[in-house]
CSV table of C-alpha atoms and ligand atoms in Angstrom, one decimal:
chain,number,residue,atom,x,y,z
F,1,UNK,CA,-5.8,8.1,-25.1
F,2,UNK,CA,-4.1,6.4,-22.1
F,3,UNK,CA,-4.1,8.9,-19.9
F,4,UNK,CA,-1.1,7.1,-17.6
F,5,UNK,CA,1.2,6.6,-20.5
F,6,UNK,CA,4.7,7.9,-19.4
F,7,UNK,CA,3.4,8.7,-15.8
F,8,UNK,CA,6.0,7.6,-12.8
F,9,UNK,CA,4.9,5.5,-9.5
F,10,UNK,CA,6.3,4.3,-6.3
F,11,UNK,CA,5.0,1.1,-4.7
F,12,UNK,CA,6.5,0.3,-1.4
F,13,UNK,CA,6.8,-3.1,-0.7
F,14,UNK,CA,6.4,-4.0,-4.1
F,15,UNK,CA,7.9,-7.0,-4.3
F,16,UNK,CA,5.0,-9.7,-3.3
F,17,UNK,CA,1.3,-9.7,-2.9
F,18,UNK,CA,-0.4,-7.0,-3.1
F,19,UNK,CA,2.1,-4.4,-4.2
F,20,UNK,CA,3.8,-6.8,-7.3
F,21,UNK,CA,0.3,-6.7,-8.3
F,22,UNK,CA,-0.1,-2.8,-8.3
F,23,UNK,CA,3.3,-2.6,-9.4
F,24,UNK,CA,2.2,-5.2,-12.3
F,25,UNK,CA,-1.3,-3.6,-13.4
F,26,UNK,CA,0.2,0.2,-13.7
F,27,UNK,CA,3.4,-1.3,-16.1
F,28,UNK,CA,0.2,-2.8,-18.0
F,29,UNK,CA,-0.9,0.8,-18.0
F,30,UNK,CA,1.8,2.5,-19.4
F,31,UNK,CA,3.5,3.3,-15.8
F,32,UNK,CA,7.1,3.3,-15.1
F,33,UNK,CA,7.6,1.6,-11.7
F,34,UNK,CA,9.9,2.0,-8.9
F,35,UNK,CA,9.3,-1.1,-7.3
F,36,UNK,CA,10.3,-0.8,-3.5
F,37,UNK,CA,11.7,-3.3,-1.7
F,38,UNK,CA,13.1,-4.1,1.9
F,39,UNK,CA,14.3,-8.0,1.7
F,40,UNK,CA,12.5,-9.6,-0.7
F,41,UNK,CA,15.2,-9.0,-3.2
F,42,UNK,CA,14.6,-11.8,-5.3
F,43,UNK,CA,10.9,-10.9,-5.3
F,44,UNK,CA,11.2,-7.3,-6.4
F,45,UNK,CA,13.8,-8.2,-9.6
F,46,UNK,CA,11.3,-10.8,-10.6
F,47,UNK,CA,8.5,-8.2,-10.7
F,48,UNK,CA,10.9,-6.3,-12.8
F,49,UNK,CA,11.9,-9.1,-15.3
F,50,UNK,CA,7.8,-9.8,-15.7
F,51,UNK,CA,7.4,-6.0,-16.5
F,52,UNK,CA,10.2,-5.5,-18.7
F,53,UNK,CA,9.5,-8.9,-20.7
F,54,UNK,CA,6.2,-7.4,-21.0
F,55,UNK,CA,7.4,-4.1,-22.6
F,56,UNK,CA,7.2,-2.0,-19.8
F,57,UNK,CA,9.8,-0.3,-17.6
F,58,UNK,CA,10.7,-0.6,-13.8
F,59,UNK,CA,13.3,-0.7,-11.5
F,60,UNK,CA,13.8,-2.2,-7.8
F,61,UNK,CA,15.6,-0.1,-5.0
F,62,UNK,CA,16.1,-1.6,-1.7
F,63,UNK,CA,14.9,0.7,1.3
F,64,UNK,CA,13.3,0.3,4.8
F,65,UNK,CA,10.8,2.7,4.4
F,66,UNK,CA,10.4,2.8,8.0
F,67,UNK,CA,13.4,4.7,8.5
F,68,UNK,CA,13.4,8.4,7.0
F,69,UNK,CA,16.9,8.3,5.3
F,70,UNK,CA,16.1,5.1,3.8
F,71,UNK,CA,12.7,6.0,2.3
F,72,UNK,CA,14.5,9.4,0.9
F,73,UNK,CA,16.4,7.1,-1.4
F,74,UNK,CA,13.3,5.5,-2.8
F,75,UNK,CA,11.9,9.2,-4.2
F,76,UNK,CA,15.7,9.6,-4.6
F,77,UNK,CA,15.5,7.0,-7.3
F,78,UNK,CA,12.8,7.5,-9.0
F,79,UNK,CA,13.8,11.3,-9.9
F,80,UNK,CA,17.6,10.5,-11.0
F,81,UNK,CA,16.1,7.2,-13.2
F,82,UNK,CA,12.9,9.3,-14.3
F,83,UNK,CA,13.4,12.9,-13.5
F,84,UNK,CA,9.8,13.0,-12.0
F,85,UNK,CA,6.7,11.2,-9.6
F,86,UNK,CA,2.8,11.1,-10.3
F,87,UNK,CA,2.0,8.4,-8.1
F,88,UNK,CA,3.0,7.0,-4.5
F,89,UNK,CA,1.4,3.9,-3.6
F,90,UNK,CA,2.6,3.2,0.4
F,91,UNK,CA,1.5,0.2,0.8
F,92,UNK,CA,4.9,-1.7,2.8
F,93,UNK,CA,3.0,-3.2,6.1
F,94,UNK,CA,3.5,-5.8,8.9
F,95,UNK,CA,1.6,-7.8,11.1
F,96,UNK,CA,2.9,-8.9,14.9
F,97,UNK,CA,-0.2,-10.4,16.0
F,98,UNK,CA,-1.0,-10.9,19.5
F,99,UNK,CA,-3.6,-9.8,22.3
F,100,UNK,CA,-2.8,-6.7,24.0
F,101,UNK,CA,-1.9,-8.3,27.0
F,102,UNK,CA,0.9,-10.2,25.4
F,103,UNK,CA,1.8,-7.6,23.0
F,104,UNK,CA,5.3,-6.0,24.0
F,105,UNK,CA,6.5,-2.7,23.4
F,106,UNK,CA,8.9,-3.9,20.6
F,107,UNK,CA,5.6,-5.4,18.4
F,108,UNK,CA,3.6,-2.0,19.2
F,109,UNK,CA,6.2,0.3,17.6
F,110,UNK,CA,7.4,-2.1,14.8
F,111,UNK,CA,4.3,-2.5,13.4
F,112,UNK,CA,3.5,1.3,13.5
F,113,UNK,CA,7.2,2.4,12.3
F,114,UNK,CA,6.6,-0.2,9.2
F,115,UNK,CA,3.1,0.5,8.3
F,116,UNK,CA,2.3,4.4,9.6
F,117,UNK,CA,5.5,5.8,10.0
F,118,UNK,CA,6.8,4.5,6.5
F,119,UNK,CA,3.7,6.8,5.3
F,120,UNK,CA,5.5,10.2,7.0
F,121,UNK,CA,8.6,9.1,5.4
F,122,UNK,CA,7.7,8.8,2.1
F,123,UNK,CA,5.1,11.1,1.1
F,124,UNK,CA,7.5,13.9,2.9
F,125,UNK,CA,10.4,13.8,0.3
F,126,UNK,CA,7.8,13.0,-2.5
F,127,UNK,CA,5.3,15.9,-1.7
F,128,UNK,CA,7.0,18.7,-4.4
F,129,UNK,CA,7.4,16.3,-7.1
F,130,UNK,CA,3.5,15.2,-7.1
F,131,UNK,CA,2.3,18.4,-6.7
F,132,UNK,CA,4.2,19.5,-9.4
F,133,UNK,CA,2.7,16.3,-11.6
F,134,UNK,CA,-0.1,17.0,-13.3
F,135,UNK,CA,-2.1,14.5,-12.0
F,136,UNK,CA,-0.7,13.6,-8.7
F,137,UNK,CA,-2.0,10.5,-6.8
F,138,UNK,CA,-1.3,8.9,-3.4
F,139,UNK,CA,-2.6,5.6,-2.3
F,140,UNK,CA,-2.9,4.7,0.9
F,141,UNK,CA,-3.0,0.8,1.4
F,142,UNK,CA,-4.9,0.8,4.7
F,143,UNK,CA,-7.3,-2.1,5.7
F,144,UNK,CA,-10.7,-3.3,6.8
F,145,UNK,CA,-8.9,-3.8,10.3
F,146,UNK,CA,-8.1,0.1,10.8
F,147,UNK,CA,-12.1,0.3,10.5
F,148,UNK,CA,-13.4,-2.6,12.4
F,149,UNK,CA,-10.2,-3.2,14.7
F,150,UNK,CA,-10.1,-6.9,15.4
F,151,UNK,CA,-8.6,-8.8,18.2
F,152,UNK,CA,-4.7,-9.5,18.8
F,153,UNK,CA,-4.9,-6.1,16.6
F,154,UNK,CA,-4.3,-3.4,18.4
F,155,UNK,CA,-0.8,-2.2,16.5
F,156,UNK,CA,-2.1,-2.9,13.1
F,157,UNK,CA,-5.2,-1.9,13.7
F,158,UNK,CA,-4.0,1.5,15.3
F,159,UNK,CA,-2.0,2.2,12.0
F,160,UNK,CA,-3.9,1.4,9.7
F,161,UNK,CA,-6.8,3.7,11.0
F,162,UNK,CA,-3.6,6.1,11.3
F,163,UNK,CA,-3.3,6.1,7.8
F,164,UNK,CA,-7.1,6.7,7.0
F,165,UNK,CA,-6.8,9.7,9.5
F,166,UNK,CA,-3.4,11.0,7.6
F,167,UNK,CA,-5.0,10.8,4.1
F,168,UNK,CA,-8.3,12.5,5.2
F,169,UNK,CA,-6.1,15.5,6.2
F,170,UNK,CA,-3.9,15.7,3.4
F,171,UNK,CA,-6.4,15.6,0.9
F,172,UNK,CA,-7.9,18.4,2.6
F,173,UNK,CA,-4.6,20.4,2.5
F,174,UNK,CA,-3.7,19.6,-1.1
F,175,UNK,CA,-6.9,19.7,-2.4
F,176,UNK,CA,-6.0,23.0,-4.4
F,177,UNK,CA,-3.0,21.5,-6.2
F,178,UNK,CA,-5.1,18.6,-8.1
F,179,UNK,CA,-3.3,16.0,-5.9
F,180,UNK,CA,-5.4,13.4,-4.4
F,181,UNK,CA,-5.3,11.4,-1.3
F,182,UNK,CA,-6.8,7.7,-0.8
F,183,UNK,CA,-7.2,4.8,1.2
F,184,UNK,CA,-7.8,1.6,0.0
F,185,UNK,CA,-9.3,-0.7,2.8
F,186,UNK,CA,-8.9,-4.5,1.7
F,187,UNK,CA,-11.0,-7.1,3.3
F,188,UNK,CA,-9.3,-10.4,3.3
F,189,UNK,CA,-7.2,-10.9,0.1
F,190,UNK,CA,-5.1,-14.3,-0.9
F,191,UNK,CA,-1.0,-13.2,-0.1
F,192,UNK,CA,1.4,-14.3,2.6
F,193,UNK,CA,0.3,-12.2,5.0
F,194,UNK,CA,-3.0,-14.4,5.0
F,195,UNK,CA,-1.3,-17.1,4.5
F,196,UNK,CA,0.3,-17.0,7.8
F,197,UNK,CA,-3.4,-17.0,9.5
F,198,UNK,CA,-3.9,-20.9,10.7
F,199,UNK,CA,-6.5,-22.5,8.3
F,200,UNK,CA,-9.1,-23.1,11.2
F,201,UNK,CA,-9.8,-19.1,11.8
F,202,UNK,CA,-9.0,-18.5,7.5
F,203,UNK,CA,-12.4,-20.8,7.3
F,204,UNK,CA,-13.6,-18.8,10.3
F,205,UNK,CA,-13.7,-15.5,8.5
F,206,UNK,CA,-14.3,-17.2,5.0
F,207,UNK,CA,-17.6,-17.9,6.8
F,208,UNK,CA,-18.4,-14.4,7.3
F,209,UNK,CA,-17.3,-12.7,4.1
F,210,UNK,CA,-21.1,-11.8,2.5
F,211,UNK,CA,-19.0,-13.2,-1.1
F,212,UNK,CA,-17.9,-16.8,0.8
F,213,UNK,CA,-14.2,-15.9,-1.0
F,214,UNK,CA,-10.9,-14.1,0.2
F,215,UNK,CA,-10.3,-10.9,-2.5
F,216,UNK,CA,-6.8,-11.4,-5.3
F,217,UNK,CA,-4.6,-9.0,-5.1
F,218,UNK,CA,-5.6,-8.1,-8.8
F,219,UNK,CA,-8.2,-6.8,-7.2
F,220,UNK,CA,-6.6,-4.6,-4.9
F,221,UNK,CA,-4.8,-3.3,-8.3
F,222,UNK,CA,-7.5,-2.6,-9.9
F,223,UNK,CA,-8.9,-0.5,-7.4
F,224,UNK,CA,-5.8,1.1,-7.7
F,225,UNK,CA,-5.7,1.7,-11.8
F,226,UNK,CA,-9.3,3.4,-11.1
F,227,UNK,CA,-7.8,6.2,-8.7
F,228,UNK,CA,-5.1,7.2,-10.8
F,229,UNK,CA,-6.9,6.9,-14.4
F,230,UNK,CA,-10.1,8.2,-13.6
F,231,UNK,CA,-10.2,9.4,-9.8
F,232,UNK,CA,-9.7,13.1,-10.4
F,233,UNK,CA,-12.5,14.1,-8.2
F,234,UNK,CA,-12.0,11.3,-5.7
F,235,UNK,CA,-10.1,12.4,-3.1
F,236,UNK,CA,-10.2,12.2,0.9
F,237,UNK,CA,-12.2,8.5,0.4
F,238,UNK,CA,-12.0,5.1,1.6
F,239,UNK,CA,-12.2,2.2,-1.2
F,240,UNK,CA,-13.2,-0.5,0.6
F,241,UNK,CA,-12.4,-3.8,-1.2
F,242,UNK,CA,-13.6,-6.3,1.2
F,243,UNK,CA,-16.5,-8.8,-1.0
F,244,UNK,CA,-19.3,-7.0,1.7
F,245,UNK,CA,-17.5,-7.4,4.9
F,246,UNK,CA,-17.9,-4.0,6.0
F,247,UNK,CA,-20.1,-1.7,4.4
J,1,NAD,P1,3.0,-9.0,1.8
J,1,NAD,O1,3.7,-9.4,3.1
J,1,NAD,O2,3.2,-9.8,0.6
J,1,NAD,O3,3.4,-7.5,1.4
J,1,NAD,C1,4.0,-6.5,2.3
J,1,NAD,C2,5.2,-6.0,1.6
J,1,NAD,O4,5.8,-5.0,2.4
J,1,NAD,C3,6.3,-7.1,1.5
J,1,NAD,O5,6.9,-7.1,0.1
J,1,NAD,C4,7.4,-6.7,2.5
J,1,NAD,O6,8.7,-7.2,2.1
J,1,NAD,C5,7.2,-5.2,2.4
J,1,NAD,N1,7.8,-4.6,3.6
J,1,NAD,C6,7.7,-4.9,4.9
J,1,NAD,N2,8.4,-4.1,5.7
J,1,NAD,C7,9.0,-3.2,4.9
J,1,NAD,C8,9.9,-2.1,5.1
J,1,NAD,N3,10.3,-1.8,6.3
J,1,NAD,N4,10.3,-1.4,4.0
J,1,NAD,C9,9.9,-1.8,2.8
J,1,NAD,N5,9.1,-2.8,2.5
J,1,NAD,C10,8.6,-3.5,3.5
J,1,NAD,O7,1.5,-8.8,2.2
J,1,NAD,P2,0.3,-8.1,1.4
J,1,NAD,O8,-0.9,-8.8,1.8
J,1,NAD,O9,0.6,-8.0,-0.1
J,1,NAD,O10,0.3,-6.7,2.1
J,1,NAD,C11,0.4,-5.5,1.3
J,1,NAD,C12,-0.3,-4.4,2.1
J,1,NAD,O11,-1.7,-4.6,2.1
J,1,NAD,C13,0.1,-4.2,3.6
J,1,NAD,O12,0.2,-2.9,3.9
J,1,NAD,C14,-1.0,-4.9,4.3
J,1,NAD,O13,-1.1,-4.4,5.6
J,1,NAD,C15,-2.2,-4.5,3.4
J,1,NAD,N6,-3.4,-5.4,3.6
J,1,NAD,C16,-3.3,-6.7,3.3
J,1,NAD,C17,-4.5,-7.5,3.5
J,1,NAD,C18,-4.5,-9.0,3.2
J,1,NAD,O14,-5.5,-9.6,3.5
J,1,NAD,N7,-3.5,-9.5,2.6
J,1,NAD,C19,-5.6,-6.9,3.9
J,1,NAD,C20,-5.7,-5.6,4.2
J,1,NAD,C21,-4.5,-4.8,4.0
């Protein structure tokens, strides 16, 4: 029996990389997917088109997660087009990139309204509906850099250990209702955001990756699939996805 047949998710930022992958493995699963989006429009309907030529069901809804209003409308969504939510998968994020001596104000709150405070804003208005699921999951897309930190980092770095911090405490509270709470901390994995990284320092930390690769962001999904098929009794954890970078 598939045991996420007919269950409801939310993927912010599930347009490109990582999250049209997610967005992609749980329609393969049975999932119906409110795919998340801020202005990669034509990203986000094309995810849809794949998963409805597929057979599955999804829908796109354009929201800045960072802001709270905005971020309402996403769970907003979901419960008029499927009248309930099992999953949240926060996984919108940013990089602004710079040493902390160049890095202005403006790059230190961006980065943690997009990829922390998005987290607030979403799991707040979505918190009755999961616990009322009867297998509620939410998925924290961290990173290897809220672990390690790394230089020119600081923001990103700050958040994303932010978020391990938020869904260690969560789990803890909702422990009781069957809800869990994870973080998946990906290494280095093929998107745009990589992509952006100039190819000297990509071959840099290529060097020092134990597997000699970057990760696909089917492999971020996949982690995914495993905490909301079989991840009952997983909650409060870090995944780490990183081909032995940090262990
Ligand atoms: P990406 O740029 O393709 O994905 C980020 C997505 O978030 C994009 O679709 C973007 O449009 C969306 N987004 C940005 N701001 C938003 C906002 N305010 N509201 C709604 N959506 C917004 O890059 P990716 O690599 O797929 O990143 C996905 C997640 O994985 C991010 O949180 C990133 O920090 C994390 N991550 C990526 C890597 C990597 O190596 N690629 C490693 C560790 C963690």
């Amino acid at each position: 029996m598939n045991t996420l047949q007919g269950k409801v998710a939310i993927v912010t930022g599930g347009g490109t990389g990582i999250g049209a992958a997610i967005s992609k493995c749980l329609a393969e699963n049975g999932v119906k997917v409110v795919i998340n989006y801020n202005t990669s429009s034509l990203a986000a309907q094309g995810v849809v088109s794949s998963i409805i030529e597929n057979g599955g069901e999804a829908i796109a809804v354009q929201a800045d997660v960072s802001k709270s209003e905005d971020a309402t409308k996403v769970i907003d969504a979901a419960i008029e087009k499927y009248g309930k939510l099992d999953i949240l998968v926060n996984n919108a994020g940013i990089t602004r990139d710079r040493s902390f001596k160049k890095l202005t104000e403006e790059d230190w709150r961006k980065v943690i309204d997009v990829n922390l405070n998005s987290v607030y804003n979403t799991t707040a208005p979505a918190l009755n509906y999961l616990v009322n699921s009867d297998a509620g999951r939410i998925i924290n897309i961290s990173s290897i850099i809220g672990q390690t930190g790394a230089f020119g980092q600081a923001n990103y770095s700050a958040a994303k250990a932010g978020m391990i911090g938020f869904t260690k405490s969560l789990a803890l509270e909702l422990a009781k209702t069957g809800v869990t709470v994870n973080a998946i901390c990906p290494g280095f994995i093929e998107t745009c955001m990589i992509s952006e990284v100039p190819e000297n320092i990509r071959e840099q930390i290529q060097a020092k990756i134990p597997q000699k690769r970057f990760g696909h962001a089917e492999e971020i999904a996949s982690g995914v699939l495993y905490l909301c098929k079989d991840g009952a009794y997983i909650t409060g954890q870090q995944l780490n996805i990183n081909g032995g970078l940090f262990m």
